[in-house]
Tab-separated table of C-alpha atoms and ligand atoms in Angstrom:
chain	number	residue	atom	x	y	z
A	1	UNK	CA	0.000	0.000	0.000
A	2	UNK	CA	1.490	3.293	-0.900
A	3	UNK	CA	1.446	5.911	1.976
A	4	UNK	CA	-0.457	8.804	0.956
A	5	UNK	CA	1.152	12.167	0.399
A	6	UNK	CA	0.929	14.860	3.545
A	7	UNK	CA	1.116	18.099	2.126
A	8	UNK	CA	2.398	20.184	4.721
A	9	UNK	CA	3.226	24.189	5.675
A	10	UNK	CA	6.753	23.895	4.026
A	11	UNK	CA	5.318	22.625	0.300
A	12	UNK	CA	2.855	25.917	0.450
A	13	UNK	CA	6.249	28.171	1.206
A	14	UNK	CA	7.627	26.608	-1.461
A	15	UNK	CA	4.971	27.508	-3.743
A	16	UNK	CA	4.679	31.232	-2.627
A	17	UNK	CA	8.894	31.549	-2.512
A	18	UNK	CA	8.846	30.747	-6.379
A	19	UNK	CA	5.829	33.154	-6.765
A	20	UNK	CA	3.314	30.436	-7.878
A	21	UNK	CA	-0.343	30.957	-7.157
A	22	UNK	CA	-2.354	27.655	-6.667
A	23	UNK	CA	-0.713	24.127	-5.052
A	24	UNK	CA	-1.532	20.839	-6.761
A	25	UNK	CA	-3.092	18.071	-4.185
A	26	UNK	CA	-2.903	14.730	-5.212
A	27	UNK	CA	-6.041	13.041	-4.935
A	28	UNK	CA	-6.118	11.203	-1.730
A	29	UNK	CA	-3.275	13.359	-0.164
A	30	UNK	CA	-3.636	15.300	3.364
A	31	UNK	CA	-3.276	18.261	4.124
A	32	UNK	CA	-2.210	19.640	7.554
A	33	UNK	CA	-4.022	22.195	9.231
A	34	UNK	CA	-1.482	24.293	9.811
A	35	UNK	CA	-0.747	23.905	5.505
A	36	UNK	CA	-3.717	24.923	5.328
A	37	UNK	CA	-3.679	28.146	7.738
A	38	UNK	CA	-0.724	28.799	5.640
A	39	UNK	CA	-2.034	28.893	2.036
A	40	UNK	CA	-5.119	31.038	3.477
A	41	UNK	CA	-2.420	33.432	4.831
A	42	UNK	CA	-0.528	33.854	1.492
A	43	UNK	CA	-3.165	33.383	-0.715
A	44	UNK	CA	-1.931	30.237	-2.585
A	45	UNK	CA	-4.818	27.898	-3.864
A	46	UNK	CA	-5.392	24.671	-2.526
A	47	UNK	CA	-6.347	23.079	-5.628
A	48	UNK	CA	-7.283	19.442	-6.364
A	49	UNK	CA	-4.964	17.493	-8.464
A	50	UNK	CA	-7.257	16.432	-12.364
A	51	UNK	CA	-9.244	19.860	-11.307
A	52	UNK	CA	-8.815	20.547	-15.461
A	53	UNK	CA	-9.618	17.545	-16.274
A	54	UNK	CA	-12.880	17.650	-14.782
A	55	UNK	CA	-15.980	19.413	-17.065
A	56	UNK	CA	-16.486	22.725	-15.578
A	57	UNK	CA	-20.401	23.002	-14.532
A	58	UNK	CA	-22.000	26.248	-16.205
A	59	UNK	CA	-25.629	26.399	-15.315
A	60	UNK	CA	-28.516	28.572	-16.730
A	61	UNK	CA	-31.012	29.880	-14.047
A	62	UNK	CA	-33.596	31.768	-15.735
A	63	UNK	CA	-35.210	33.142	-12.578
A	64	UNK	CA	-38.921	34.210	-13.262
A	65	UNK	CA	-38.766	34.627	-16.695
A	66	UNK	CA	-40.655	33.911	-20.219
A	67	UNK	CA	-43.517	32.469	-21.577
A	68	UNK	CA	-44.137	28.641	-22.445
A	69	UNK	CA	-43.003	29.400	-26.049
A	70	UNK	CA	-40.280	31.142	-25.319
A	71	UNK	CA	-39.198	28.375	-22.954
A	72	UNK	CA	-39.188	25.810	-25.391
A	73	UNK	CA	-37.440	27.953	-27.754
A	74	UNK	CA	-34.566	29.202	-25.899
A	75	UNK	CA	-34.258	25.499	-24.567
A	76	UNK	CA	-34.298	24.113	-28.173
A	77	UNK	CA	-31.769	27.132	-29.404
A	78	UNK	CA	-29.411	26.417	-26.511
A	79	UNK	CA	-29.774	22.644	-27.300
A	80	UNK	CA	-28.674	23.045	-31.074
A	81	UNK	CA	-26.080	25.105	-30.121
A	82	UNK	CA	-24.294	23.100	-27.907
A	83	UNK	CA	-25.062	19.424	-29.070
A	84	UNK	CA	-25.405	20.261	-33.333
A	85	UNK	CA	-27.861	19.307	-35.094
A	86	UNK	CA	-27.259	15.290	-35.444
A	87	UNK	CA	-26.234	13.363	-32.591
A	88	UNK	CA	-24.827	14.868	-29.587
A	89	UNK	CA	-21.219	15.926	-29.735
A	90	UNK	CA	-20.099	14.301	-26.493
A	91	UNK	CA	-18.751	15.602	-23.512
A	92	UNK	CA	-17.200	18.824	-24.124
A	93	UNK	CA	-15.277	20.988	-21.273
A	94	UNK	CA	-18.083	21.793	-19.900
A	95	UNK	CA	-21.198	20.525	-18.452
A	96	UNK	CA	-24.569	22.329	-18.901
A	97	UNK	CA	-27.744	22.584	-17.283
A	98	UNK	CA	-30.956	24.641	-17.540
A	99	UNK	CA	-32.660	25.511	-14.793
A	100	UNK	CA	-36.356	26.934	-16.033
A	101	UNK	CA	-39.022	28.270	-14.078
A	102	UNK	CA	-41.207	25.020	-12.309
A	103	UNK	CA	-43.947	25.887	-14.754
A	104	UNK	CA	-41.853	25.231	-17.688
A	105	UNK	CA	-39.300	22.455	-16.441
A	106	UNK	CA	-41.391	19.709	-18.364
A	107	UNK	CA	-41.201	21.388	-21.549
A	108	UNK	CA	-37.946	22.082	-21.739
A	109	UNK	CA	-37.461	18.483	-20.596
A	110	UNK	CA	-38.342	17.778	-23.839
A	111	UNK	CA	-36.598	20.502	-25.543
A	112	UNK	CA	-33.553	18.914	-23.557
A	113	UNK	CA	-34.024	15.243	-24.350
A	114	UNK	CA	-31.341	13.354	-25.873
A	115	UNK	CA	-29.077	15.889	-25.499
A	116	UNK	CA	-26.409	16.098	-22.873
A	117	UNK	CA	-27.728	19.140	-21.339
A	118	UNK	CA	-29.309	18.357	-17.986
A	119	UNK	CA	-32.376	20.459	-16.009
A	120	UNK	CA	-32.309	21.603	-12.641
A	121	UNK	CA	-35.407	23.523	-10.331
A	122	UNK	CA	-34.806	26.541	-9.133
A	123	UNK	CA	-36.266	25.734	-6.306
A	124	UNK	CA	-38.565	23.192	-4.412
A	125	UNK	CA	-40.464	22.499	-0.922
A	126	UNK	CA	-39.132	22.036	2.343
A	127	UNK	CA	-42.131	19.884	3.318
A	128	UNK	CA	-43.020	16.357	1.876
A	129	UNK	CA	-45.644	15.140	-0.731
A	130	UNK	CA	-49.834	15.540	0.838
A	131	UNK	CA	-51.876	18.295	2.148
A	132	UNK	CA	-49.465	21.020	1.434
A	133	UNK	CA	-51.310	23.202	-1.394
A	134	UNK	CA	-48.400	25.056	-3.612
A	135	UNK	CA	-45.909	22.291	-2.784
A	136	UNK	CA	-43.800	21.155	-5.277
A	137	UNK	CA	-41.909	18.158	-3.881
A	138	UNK	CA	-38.353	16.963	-4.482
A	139	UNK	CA	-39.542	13.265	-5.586
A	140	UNK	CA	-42.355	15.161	-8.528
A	141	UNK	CA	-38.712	17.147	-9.837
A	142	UNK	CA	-36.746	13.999	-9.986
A	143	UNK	CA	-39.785	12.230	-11.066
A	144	UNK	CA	-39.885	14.959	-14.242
A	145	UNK	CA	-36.106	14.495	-14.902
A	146	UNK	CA	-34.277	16.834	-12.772
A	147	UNK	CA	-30.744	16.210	-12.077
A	148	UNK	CA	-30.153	19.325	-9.840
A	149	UNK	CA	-32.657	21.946	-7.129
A	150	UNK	CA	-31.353	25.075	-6.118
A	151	UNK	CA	-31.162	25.618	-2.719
A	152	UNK	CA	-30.989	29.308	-0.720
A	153	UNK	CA	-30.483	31.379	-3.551
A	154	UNK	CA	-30.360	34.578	-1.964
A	155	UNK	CA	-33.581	35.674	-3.940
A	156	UNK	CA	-35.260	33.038	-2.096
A	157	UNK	CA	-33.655	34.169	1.121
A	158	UNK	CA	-34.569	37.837	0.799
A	159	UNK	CA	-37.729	37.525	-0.898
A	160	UNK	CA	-39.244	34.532	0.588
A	161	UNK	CA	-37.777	34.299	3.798
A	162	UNK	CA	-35.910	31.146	3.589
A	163	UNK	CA	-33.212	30.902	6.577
A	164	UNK	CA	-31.093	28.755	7.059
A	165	UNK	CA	-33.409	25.775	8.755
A	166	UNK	CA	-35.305	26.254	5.865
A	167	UNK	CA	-32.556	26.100	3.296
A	168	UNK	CA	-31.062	22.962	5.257
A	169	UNK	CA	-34.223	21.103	5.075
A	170	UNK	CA	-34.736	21.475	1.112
A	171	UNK	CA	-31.475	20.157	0.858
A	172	UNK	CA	-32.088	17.384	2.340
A	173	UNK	CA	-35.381	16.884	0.923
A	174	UNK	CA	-33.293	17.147	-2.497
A	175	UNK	CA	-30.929	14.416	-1.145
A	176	UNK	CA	-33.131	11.738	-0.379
A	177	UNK	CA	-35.291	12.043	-3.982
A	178	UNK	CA	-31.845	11.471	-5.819
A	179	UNK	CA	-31.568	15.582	-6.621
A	180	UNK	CA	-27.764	17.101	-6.649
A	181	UNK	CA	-28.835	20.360	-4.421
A	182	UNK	CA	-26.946	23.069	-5.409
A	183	UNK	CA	-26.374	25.265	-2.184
A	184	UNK	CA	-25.881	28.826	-3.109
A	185	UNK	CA	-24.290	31.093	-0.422
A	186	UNK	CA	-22.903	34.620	-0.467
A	187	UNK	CA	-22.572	38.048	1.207
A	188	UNK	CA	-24.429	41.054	1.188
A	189	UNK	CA	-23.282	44.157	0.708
A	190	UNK	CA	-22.882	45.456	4.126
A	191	UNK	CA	-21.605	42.223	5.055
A	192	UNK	CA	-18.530	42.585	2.726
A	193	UNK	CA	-18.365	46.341	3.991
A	194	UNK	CA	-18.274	44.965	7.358
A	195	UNK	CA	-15.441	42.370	6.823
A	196	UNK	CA	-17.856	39.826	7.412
A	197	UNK	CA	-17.775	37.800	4.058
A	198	UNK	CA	-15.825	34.739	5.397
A	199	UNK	CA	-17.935	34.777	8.973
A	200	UNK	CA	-21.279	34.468	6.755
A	201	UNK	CA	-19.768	32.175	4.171
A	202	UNK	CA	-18.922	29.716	6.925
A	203	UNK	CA	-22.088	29.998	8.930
A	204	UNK	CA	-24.060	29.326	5.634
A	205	UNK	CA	-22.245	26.815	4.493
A	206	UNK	CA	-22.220	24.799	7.725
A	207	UNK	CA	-25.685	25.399	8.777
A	208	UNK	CA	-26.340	23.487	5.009
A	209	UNK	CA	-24.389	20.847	5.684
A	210	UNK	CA	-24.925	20.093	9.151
A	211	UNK	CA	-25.587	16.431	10.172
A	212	UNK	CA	-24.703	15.210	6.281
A	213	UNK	CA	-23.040	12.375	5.788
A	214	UNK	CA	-19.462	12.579	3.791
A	215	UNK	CA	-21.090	10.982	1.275
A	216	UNK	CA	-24.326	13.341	1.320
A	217	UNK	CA	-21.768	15.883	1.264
A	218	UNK	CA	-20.289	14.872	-2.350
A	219	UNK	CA	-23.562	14.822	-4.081
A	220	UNK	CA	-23.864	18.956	-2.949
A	221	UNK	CA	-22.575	21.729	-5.187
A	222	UNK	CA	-22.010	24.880	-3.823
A	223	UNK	CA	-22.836	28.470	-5.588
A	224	UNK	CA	-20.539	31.271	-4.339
A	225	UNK	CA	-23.191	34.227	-5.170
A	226	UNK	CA	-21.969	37.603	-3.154
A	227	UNK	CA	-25.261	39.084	-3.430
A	228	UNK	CA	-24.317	42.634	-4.013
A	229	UNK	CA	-23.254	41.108	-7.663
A	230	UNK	CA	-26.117	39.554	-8.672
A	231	UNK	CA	-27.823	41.232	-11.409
A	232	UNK	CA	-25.980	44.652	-10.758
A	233	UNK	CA	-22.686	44.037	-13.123
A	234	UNK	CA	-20.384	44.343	-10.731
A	235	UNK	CA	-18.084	41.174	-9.573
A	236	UNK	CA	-15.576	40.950	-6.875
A	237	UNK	CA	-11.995	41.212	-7.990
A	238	UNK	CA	-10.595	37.388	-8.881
A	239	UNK	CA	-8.429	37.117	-6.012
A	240	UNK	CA	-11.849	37.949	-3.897
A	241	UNK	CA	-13.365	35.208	-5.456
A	242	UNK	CA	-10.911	32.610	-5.335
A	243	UNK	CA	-10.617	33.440	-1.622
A	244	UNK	CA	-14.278	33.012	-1.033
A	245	UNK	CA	-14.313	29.848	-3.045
A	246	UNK	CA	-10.910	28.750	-1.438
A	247	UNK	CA	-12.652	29.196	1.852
A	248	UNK	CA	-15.678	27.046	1.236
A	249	UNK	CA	-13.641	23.900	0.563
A	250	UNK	CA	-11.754	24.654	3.812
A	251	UNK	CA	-14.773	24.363	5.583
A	252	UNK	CA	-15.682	20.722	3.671
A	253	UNK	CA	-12.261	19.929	4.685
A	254	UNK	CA	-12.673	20.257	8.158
A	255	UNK	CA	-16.002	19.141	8.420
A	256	UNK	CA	-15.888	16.051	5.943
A	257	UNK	CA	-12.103	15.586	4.873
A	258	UNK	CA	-10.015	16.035	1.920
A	259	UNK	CA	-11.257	13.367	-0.101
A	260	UNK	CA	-14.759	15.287	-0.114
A	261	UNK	CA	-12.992	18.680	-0.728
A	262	UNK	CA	-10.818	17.957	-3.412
A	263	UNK	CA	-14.128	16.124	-5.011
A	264	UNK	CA	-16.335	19.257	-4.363
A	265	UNK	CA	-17.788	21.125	-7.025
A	266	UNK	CA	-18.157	25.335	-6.213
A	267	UNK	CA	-19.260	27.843	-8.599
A	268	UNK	CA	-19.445	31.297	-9.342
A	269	UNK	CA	-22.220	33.285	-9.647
A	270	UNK	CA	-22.892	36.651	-9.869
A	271	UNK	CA	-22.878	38.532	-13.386
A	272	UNK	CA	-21.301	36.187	-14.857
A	273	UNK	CA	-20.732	37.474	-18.585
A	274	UNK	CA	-19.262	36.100	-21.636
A	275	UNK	CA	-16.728	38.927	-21.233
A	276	UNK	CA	-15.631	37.634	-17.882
A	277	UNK	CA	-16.694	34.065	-17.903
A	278	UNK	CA	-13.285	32.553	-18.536
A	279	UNK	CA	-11.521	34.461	-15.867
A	280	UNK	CA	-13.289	32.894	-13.272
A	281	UNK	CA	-13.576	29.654	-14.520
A	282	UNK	CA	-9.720	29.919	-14.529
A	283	UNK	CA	-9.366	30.347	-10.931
A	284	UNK	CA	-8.200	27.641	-9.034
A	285	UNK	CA	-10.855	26.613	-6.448
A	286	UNK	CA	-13.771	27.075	-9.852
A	287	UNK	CA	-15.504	24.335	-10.712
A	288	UNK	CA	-17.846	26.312	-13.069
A	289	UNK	CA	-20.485	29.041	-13.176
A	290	UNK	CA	-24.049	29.937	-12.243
A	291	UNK	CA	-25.072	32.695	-15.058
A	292	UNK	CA	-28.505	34.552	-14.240
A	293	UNK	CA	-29.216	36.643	-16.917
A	294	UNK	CA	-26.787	35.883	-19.531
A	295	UNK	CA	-28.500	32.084	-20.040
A	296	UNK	CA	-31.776	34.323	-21.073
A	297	UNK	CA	-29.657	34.873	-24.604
A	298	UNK	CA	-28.566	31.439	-26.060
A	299	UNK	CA	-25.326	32.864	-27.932
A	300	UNK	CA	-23.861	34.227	-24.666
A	301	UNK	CA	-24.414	31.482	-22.664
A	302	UNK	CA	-23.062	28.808	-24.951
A	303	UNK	CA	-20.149	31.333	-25.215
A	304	UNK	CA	-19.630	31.152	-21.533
A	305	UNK	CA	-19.860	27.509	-21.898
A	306	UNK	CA	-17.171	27.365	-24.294
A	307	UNK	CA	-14.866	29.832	-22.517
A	308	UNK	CA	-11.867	28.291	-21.311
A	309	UNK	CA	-11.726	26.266	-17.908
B	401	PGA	P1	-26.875	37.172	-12.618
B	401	PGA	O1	-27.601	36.174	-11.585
B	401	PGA	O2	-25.957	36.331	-13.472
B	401	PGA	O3	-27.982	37.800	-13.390
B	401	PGA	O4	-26.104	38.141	-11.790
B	401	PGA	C1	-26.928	35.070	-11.030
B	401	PGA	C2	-27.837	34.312	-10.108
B	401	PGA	O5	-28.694	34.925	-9.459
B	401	PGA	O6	-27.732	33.083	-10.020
């Protein structure tokens, strides 16, 4: 049996004394704490070992947009784009998936089907299937072929009034039907202003994940949204970013491991352009994007998709 690597304080000075940015960890390798205290103090990037390799996630969330037809069409148009007209192309650097208002998610199922895209719900309900009128259950979105559920975008938060217990028990509802929740989390702006972003990050993040098992834990992606960029145009600087992203697989680390870090999938969100797509897909701790409303116009978004990961 080979011993596996230990990555300790000395290989991150190493890193930073040759001016390098991001520090390769083998799959199965561990970390030290105090290696990782270190690369959060000099900002190099903990990042997984066959991190390129993997398809970078860039997912469509329309919001509360559109009409049937113009469901199905910007579905179909996305579709073509991406997979050709014949048979699909195969996988590609990236992965996509749609995620349609509930209303429309069995339309553009079909729009969708054969292709390699997948379909995600922007949302879903915290309580079970029965005498809940409005309710639309985890089990009914698997049942119509979702893949993934948003959980605690911060629209929901702010405008609905989903805390945290609330947000932890749609994940979890998610879980159990078979759905990949994908947890978003993020800062306002008076939270940033206040130096809070890594305080709220963490308590979000572990209020989520709370009581999962490691292998729950794999099946979650996590959305770095800072709210103050969502919809507005502006985005934090890269190193910002990477920090915040950086930061949310320290917290799987400690909570679940390495194995479950290195695995985890986070993404950006937060006016996510084709202008600035590739920059963040770049960064080292970016598994892919969540684009609001750039995936309302087909071209962009399959040019964010293609961007460079
Ligand atoms: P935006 O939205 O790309 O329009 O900023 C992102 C989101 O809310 O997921």
């Amino acid at each position: 049996m080979t011993a596996k690597r230990l990555i300790t304080i000395t290989d991150v000075e190493v890193v930073r004394e040759k001016g390098g940015a991001a520090l390769e960890v083998p799959s199965g390798a561990i970390v030290t704490p105090l290696a990782r205290d270190a690369a959060r103090r000099l900002g190099v990037a903990l990042a997984p070992a066959g991190k390129r390799e993997r398809p970078a996630l860039v997912f469509g969330n329309w919001k509360a947009n559109g009409t049937l037809a113009q469901a199905r069409r910007l579905a179909r148009e996305v579709a073509l784009g991406w997979c050709g007209s014949g048979a699909p192309l195969g996988p590609r650097r990236a992965a996509l998936a749609l995620f349609p208002p509930l209303v429309h998610v069995a339309a553009v199922s079909e729009a969708l089907a054969g292709t390699s895209i997948a379909l995600g719900a922007q949302d879903l309900s915290e309580k079970g299937g029965g005498a809940f009128t409005g309710g639309v259950t985890a089990e009914m979105l698997a049942d119509i072929g979702c893949r993934y559920a948003l959980v605690g975008h911060s629209e929901r938060r702010r405008e609905f009034g989903d805390a945290d217990d609330v947000v932890a028990a749609k994940l979890r509802r998610a879980l159990a039907a078979g759905l990949e929740p994908v947890l978003c989390v993020g800062e306002t702006l008076e939270e940033r202003d206040a130096a809070r972003t890594h305080a709220v990050l963490r308590g979000q993040t572990l209020a989520a994940f709370d009581g999962l098992s490691a292998e729950q834990a794999a099946r979650v992606v996590v959305a770095y949204e800072p709210v103050w960029a969502i919809g507005t145009g502006l985005t934090p600087s890269l190193s910002d970013a990477e920090d915040a992203m950086a930061s949310i697989k320290d917290h799987l680390a400690r909570k679940f491991g390495d194995e479950v870090a290195g695995g985890a999938r986070v993404l950006y969100g937060g006016s996510v352009a084709a202008e600035n797509a590739a920059r963040f897909l770049a960064l080292a701790s970016c598994d892919g994007a969540l684009v609001g409303g750039a995936s309302l116009k087909a071209r962009e978004f399959l040019t964010i998709a293609g961007a460079p990961a």
